[in-house]
PDB file of C-alpha atoms in Angstrom:
ATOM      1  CA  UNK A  30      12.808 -17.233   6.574  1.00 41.00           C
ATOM      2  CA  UNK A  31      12.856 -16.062   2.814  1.00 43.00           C
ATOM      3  CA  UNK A  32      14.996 -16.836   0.554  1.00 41.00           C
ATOM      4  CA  UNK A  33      16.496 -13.979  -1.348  1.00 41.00           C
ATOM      5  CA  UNK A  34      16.607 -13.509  -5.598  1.00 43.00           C
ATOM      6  CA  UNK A  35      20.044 -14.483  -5.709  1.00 43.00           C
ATOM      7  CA  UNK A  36      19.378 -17.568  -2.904  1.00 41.00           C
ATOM      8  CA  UNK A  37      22.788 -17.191  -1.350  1.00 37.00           C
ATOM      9  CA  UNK A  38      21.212 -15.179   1.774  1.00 58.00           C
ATOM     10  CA  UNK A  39      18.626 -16.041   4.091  1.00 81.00           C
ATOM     11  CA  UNK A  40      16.125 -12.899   5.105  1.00 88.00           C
ATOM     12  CA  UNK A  41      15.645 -12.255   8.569  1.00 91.00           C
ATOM     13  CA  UNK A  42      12.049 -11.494   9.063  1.00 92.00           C
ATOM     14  CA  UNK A  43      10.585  -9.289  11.548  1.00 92.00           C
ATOM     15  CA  UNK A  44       7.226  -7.986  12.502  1.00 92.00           C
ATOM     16  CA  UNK A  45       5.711  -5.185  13.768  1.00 92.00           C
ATOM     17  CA  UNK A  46       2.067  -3.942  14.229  1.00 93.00           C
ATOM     18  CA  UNK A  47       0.895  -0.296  13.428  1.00 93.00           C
ATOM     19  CA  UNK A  48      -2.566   0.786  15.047  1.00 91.00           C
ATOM     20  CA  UNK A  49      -4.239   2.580  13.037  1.00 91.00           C
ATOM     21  CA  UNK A  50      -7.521   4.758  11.706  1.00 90.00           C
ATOM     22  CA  UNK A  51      -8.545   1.688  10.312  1.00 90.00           C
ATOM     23  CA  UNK A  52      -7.527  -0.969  12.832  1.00 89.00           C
ATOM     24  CA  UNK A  53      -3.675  -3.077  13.069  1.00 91.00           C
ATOM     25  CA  UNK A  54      -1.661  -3.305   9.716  1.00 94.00           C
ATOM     26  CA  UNK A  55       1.000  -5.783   9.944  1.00 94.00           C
ATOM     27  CA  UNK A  56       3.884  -5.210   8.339  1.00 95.00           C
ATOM     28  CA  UNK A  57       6.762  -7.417   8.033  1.00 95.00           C
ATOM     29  CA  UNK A  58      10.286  -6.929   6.426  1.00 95.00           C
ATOM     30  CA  UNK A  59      13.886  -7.557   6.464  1.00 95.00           C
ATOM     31  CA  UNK A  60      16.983  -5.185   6.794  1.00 95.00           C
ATOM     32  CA  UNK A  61      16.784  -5.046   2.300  1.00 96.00           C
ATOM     33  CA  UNK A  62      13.189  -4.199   2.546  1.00 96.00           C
ATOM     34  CA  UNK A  63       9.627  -4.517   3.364  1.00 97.00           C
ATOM     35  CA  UNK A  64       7.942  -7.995   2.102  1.00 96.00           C
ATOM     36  CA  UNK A  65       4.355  -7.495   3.136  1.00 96.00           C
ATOM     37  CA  UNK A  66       1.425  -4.916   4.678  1.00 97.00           C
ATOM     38  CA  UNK A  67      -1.484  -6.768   6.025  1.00 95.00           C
ATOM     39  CA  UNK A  68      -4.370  -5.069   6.238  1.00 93.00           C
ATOM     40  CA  UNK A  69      -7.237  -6.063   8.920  1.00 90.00           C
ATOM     41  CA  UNK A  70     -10.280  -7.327   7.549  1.00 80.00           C
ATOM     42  CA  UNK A  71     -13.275  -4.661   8.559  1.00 74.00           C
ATOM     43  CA  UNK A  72     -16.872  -5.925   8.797  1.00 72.00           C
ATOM     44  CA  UNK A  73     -17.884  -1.758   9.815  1.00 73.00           C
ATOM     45  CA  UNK A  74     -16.096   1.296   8.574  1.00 65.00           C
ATOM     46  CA  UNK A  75     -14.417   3.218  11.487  1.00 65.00           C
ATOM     47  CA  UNK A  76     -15.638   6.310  13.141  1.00 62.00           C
ATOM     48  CA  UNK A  77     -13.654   9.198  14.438  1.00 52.00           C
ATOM     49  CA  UNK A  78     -14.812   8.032  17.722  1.00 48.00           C
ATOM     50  CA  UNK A  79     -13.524   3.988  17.625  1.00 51.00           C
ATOM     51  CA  UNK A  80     -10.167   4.593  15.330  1.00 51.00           C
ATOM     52  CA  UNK A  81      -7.315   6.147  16.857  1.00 54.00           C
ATOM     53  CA  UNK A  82      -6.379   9.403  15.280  1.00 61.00           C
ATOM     54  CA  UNK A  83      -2.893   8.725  14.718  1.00 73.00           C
ATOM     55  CA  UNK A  84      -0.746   5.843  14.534  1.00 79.00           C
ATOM     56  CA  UNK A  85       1.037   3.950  16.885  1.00 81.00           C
ATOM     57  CA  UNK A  86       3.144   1.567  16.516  1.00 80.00           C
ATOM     58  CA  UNK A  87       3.410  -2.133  18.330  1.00 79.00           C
ATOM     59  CA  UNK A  88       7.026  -3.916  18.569  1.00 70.00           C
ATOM     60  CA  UNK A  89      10.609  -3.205  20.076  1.00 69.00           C
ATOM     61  CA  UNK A  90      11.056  -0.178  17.505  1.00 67.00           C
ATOM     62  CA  UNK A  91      14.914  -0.343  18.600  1.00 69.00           C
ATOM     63  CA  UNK A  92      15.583  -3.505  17.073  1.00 80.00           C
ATOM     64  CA  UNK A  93      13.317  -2.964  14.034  1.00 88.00           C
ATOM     65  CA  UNK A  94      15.406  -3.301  10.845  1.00 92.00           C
ATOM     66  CA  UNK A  95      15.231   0.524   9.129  1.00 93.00           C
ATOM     67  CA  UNK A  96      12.900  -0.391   6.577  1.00 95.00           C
ATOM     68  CA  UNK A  97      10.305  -1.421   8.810  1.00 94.00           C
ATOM     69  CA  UNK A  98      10.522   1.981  10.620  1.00 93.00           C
ATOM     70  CA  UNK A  99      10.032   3.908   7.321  1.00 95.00           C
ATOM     71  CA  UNK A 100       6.838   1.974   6.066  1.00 96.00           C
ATOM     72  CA  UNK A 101       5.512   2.716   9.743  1.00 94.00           C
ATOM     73  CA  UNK A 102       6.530   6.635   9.478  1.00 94.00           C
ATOM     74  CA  UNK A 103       5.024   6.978   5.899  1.00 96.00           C
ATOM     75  CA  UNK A 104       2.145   4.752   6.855  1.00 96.00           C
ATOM     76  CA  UNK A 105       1.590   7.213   9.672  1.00 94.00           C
ATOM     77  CA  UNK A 106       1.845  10.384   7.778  1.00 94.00           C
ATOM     78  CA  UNK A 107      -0.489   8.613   4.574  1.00 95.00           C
ATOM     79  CA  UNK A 108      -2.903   8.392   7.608  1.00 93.00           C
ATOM     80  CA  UNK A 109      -2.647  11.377   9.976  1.00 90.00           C
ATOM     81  CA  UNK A 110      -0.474  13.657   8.108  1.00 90.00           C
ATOM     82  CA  UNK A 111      -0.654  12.892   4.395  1.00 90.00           C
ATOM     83  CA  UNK A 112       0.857  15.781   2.602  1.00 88.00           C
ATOM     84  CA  UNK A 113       3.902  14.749   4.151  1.00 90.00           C
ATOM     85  CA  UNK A 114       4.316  11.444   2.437  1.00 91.00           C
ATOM     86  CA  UNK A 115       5.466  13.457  -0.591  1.00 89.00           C
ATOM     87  CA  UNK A 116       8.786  14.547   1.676  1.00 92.00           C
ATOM     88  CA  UNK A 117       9.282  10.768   3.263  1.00 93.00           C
ATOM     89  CA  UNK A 118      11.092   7.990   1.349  1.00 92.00           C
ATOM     90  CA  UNK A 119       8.977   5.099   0.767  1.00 94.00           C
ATOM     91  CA  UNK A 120      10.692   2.014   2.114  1.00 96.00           C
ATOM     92  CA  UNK A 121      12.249  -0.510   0.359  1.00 96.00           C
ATOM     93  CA  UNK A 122      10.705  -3.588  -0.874  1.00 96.00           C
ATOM     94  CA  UNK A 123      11.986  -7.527  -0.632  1.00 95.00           C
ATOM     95  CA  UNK A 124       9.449  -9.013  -1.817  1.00 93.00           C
ATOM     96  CA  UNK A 125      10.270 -11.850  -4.847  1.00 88.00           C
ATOM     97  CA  UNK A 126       6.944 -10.765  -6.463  1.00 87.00           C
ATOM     98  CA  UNK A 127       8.729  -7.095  -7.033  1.00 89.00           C
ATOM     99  CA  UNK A 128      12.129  -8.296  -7.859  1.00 85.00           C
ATOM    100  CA  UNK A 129      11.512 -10.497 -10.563  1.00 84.00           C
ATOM    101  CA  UNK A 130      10.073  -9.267 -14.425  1.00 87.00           C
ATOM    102  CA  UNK A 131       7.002  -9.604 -14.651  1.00 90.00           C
ATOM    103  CA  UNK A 132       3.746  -7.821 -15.478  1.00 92.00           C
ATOM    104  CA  UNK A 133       2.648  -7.804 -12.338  1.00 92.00           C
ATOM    105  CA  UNK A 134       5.433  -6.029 -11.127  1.00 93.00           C
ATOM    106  CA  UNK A 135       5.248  -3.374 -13.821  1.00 94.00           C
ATOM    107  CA  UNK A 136       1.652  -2.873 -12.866  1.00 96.00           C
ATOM    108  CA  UNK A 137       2.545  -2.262  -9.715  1.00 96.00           C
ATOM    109  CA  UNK A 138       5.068  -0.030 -10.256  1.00 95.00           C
ATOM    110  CA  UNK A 139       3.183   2.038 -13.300  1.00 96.00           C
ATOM    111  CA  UNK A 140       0.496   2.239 -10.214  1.00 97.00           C
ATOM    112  CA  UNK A 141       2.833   3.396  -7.657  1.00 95.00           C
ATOM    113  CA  UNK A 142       4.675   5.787 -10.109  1.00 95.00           C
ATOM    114  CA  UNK A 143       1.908   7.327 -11.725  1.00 96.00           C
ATOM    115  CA  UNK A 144      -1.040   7.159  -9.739  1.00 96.00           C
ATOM    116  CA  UNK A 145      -1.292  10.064  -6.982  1.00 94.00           C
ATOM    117  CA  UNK A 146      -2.667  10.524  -3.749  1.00 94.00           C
ATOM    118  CA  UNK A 147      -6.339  11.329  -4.488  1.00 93.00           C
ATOM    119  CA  UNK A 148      -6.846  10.094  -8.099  1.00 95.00           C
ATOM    120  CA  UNK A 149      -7.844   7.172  -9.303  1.00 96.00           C
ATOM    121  CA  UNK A 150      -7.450   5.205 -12.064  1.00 97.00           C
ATOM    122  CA  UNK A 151      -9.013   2.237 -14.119  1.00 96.00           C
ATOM    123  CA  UNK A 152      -8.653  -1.313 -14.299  1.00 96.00           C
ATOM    124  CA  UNK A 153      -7.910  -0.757 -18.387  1.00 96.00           C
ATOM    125  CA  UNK A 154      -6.078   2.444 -17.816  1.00 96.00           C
ATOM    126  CA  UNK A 155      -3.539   1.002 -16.234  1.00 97.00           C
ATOM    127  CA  UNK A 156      -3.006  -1.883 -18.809  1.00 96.00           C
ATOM    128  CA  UNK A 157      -2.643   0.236 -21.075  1.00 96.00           C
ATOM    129  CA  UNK A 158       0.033   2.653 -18.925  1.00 96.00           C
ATOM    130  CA  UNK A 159       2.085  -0.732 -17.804  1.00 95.00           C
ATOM    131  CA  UNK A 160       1.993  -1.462 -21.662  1.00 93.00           C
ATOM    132  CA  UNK A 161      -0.612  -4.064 -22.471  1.00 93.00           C
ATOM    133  CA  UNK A 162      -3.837  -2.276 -23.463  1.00 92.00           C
ATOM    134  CA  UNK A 163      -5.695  -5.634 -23.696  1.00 93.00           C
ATOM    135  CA  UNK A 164      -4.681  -6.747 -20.213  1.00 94.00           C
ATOM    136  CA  UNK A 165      -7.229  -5.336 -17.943  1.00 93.00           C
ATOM    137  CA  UNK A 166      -7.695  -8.530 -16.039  1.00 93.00           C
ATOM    138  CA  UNK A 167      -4.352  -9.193 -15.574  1.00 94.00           C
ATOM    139  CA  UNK A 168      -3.960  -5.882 -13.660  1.00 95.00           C
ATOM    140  CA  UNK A 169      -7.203  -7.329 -11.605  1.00 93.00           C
ATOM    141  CA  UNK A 170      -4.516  -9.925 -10.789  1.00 93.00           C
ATOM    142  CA  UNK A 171      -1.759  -8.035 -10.565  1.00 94.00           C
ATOM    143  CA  UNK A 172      -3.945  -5.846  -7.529  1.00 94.00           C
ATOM    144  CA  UNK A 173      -5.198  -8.931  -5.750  1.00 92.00           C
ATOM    145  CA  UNK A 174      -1.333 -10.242  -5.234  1.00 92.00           C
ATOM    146  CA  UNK A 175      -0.400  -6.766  -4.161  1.00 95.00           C
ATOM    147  CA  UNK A 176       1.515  -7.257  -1.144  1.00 96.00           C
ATOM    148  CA  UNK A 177       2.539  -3.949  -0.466  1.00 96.00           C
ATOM    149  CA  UNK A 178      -1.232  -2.900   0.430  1.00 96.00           C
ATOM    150  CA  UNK A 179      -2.360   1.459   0.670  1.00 96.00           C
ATOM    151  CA  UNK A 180       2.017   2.080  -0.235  1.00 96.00           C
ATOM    152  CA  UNK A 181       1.469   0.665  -3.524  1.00 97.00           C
ATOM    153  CA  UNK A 182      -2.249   2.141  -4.090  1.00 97.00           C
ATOM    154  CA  UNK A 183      -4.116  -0.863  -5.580  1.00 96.00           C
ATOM    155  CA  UNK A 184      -7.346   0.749  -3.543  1.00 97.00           C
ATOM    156  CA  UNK A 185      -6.910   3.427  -6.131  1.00 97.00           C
ATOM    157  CA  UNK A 186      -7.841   1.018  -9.339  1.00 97.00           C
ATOM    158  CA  UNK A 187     -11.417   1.070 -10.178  1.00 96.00           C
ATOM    159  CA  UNK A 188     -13.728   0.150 -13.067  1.00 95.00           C
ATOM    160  CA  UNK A 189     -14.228   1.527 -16.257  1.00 93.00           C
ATOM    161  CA  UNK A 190     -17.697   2.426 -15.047  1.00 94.00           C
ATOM    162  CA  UNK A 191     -16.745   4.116 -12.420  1.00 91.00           C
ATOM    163  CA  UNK A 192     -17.861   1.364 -10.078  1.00 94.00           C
ATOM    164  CA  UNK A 193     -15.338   1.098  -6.991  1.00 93.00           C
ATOM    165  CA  UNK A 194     -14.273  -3.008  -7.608  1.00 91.00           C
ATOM    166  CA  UNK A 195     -12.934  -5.472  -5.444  1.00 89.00           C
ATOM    167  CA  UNK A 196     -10.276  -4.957  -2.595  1.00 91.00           C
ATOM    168  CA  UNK A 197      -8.226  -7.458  -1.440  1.00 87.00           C
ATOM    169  CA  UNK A 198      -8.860  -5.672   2.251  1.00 89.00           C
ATOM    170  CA  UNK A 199     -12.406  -5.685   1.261  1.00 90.00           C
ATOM    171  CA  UNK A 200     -14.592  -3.353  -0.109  1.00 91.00           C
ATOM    172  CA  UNK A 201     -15.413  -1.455   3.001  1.00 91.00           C
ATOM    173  CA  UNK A 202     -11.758  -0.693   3.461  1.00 93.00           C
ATOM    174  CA  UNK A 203     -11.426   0.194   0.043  1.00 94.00           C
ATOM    175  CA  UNK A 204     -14.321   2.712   0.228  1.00 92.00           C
ATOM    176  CA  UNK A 205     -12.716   4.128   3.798  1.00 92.00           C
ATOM    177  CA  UNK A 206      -8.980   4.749   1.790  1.00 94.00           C
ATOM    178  CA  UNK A 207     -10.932   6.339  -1.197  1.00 95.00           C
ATOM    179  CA  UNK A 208     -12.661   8.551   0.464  1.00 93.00           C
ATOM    180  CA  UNK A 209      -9.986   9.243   3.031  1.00 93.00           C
ATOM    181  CA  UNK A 210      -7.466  10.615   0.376  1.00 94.00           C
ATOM    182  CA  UNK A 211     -10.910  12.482  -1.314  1.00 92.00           C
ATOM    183  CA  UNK A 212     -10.904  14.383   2.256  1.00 89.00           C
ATOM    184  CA  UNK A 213      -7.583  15.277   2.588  1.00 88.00           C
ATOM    185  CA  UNK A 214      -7.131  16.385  -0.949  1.00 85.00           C
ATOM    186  CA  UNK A 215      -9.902  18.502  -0.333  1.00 83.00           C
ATOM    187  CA  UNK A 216      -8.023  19.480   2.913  1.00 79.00           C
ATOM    188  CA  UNK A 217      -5.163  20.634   0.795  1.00 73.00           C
ATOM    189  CA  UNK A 218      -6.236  22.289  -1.456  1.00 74.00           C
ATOM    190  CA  UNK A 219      -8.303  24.903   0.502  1.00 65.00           C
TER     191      UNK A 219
END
């Protein structure tokens, strides 16, 4: 259980499991909104061969609160069919970290907002977009508490020198996103 901003109402969690490219992404959420995407930790990036293609998802979809079923649809089309993520609304989140002021929360936002499918952008880029041009490590932190993981792109934040960074899903799943979106741009705009 959660307790909500206002702390009147309880949340009632659920769970569900999507399989994907690059292994099981838990998600979990209430009927407001989505509070968290897991990713899986990978020790090898995934072949064509290993990953399923598309997604599938794990749980008793009929009793799924709605914003669990549209993180798993956009999730699915980010992975199998991503120029439709453009025409899907993202779900809503729950979770107290984007509810309350904050930095963080305007980092993640300015990220979400701003920052495309494809493109990325820099640790002190961002600062200076969420309005704090001296704050580059805070966005650092601001990325490693993201709990909306690949929906809110913090694998799209890299260094100044062009370096790729840390991931909180590690850098091999970092690389794998990265160069996923680099594909399917390409994809696009042939």
């Amino acid at each position: 259980m959660m307790t909500s901003k206002e702390g009147s109402s309880q949340c009632q969690v659920k769970h569900a499991v999507l399989l994907s490219p690059v292994g099981k992404l838990e998600i979990s959420g209430c009927e407001k909104g989505i509070h968290e995407v897991k990713l899986p930790k990978l020790s090898v990036l995934p072949n064509g061969t290993e990953a399923p293609v598309c997604c599938e998802l794990r749980g008793n979809v009929t009793s799924m609160p709605e914003p669990l079923q549209q993180c798993a649809a956009w999730l699915s089309a980010y992975f199998c069919e991503p120029s439709r993520t453009k025409q899907l609304p993202l779900p809503p989140f729950h979770h107290p970290m984007l509810l309350q002021d904050s930095f963080t929360k305007e980092v993640l936002w300015t990220l979400l907002r701003e920052v495309k499918f494809g493109e990325a952008i820099s640790y002190q880029q961002l600062a200076e977009r969420a309005g704090n041009s001296r704050a580059a490590r805070a966005v650092g932190g601001a990325m490693r508490n993201n709990p909306i993981a690949i929906i809110i792109p913090c694998h799209r934040v890299i260094c100044s020198s062009g370096q790729i960074g840390n991931y909180g899903g590690g850098i091999l799943m970092k690389e794998w996103l990265l160069s996923h979106e680099k594909l399917q741009k390409e994809k696009l705009s042939d």
